[in-house]
XYZ file of C-alpha atoms in Angstrom:
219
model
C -167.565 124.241 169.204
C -168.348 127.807 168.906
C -168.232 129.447 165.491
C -164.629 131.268 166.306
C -163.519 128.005 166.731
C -164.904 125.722 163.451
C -162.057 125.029 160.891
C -164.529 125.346 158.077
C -167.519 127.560 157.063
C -170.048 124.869 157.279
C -170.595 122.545 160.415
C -171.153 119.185 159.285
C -174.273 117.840 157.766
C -174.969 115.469 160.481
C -175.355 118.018 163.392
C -177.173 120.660 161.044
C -179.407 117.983 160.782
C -180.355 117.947 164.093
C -180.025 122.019 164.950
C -183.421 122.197 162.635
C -185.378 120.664 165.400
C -187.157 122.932 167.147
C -185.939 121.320 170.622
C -182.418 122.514 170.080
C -183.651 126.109 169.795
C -181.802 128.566 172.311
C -182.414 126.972 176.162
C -181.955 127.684 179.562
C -180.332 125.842 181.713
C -177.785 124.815 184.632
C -174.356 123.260 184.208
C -171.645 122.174 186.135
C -167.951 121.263 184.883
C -164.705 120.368 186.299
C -161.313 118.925 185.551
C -158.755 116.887 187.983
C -155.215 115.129 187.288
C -153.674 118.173 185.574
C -156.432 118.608 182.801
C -156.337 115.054 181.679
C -160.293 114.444 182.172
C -163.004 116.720 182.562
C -166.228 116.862 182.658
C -169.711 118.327 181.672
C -173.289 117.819 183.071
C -175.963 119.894 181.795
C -179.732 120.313 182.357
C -181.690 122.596 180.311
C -185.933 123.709 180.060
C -186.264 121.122 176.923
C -188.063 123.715 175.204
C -187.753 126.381 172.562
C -189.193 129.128 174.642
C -186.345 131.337 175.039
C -186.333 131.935 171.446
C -190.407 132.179 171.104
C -190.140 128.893 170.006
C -194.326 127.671 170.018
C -193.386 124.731 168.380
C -191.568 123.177 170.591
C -193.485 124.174 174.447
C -193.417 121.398 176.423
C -192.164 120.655 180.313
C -189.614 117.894 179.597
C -185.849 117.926 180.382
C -183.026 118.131 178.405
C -180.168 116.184 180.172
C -176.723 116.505 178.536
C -173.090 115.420 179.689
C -169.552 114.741 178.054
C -166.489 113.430 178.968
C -163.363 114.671 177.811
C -159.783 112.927 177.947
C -156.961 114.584 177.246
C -154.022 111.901 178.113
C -150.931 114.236 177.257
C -152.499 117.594 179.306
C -149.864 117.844 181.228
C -146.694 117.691 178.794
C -145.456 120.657 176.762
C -145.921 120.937 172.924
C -148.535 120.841 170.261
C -149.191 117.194 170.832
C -150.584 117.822 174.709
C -154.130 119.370 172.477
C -154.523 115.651 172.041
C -158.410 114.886 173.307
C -161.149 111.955 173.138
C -164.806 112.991 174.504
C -168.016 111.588 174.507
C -171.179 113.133 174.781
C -174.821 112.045 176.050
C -177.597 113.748 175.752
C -181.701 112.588 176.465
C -184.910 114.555 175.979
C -188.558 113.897 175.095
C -189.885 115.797 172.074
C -193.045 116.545 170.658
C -193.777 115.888 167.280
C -191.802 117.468 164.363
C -189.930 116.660 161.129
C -186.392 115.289 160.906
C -184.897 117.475 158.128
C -181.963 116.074 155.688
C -180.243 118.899 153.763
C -177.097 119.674 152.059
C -175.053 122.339 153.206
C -176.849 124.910 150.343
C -180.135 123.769 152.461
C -181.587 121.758 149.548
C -183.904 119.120 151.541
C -183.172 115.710 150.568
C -185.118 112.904 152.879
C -187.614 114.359 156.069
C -188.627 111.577 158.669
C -191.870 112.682 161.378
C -190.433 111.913 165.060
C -191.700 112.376 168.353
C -190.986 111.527 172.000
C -187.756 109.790 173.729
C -184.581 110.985 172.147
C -181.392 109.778 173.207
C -178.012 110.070 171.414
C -174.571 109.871 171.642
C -171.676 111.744 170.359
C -168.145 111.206 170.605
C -165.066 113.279 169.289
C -161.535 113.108 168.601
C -158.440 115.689 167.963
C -154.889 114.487 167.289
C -152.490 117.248 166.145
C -149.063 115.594 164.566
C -146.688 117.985 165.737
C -146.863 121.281 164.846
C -147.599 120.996 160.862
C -150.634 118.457 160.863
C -154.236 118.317 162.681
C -156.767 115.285 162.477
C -160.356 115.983 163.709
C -163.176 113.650 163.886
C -166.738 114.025 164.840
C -169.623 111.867 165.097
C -173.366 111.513 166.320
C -175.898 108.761 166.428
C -179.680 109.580 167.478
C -181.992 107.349 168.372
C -185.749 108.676 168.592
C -186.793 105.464 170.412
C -190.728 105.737 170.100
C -190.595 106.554 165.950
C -188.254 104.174 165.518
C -185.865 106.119 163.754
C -182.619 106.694 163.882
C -179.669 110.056 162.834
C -176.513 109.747 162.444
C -173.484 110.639 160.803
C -169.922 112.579 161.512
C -166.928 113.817 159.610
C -162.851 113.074 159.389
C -160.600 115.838 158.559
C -157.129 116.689 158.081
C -155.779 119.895 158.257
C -151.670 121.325 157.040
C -150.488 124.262 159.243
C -148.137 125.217 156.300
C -146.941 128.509 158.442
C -147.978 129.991 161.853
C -146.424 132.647 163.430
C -146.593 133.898 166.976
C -148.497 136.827 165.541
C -150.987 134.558 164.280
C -150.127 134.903 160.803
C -150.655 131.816 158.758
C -152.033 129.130 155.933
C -154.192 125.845 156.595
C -155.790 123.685 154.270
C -157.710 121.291 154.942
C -159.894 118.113 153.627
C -163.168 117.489 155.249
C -165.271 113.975 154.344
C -168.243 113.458 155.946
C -171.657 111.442 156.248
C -175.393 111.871 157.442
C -177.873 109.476 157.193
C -181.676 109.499 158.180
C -183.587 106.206 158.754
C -186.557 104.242 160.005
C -187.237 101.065 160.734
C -190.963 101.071 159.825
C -190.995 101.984 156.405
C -187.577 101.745 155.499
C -186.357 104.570 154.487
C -183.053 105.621 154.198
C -181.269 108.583 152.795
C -177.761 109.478 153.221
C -175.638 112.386 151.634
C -171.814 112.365 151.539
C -169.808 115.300 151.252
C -166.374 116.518 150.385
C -165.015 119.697 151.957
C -161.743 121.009 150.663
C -160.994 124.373 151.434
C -158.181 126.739 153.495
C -157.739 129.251 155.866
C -155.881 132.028 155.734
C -155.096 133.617 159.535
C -154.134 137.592 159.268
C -153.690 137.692 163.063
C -155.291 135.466 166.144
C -158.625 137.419 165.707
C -159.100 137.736 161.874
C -158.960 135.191 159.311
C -160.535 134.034 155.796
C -161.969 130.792 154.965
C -162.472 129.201 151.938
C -164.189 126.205 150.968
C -165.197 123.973 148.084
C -168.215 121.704 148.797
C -168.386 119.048 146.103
């Protein structure tokens, strides 16, 4: 999700994880999308250069692919109400890297584990949104990497709940929430593992539908 769109200030540790590779530097691409039966499924298929170039990215030159796609289901798209937001998706997404370091670090960017990884890369990531009427959001997020020729594996995701104590149609309202989430780094050769759990509790206060203020405690 775009920034505009995250619930909290941080995105979770998991997928900040993997931004830090080079690979998932600014791309070019070609996608094509689509929806059918009222908005209840949709879907995404992506391929982009597989490179860092756009962003002068040296690190990362290389003439591999970057194949992504996602599925999205959202089973109550064509009711009325807050609960027709309801959506399951999973995403896919392959590439072949060159070598670079796997970075683990906390949300203050204090580096806790690094793993060296290089060549197939394929990983899956799924999602889920359930808003209880109009007063109560769950969110869920997760990813699970597997670099195939390091033998190493990411992965991690996040649960959160979220109170809409007031909203009004001017976009004036209050929303805390409680984020827990999990990342974990390991490898199969030398066995190492590191994983760092967080707790995210924190609000946000909407002035109108384009300016609001978030706050968050990360424990």
């Amino acid at each position: 999700r775009g920034s505009r769109a995250l619930d909290t200030v941080e995105r979770y540790a998991a997928l900040n994880t993997m931004i830090l590779l080079p690979s998932l530097d600014t791309q070019n691409g070609v996608m094509t999308f689509g929806q059918w039966a009222k908005g209840r499924y949709a879907y995404y298929a992506g391929v982009f250069n597989g490179n860092g170039r756009q962003g002068d990215n040296y690190r990362d030159n290389n003439s591999q692919k970057n194949l992504q796609g996602r599925f999205a289901w959202k089973p109550l798209a064509a009711k009325t109400g807050p609960m027709s937001a309801m959506s399951f998706g999973l995403g896919v997404d392959w590439d072949r890297e060159l070598g670079q370091t796997l970075t683990l670090a906390t949300l203050g960017g204090t580096t806790m584990n690094t793993l060296s990884v290089e060549g197939d890369r394929l990983g899956f990531s799924p999602d889920v949104f359930v808003p209880v009427g109009k007063w109560l959001e769950v969110r869920g997020e997760a990813l699970f990497e597997r670099f195939n020729d390091s033998r190493a594996n990411m992965y991690g995701g996040f649960g959160q709940v979220m109170w809409n104590i007031f909203k009004t149609e001017k976009g004036l309202g209050l929303s805390p929430l409680v984020r827990a989430e999990s990342a974990v780094m390991s490898e199969s050769v030398g066995q190492t593992i590191s994983r760092l759990n967080i707790l995210t509790v924190g609000w946000n206060f909407y002035f109108n539908k384009n300016v609001r203020w978030q706050c968050n405690y990360i424990p």
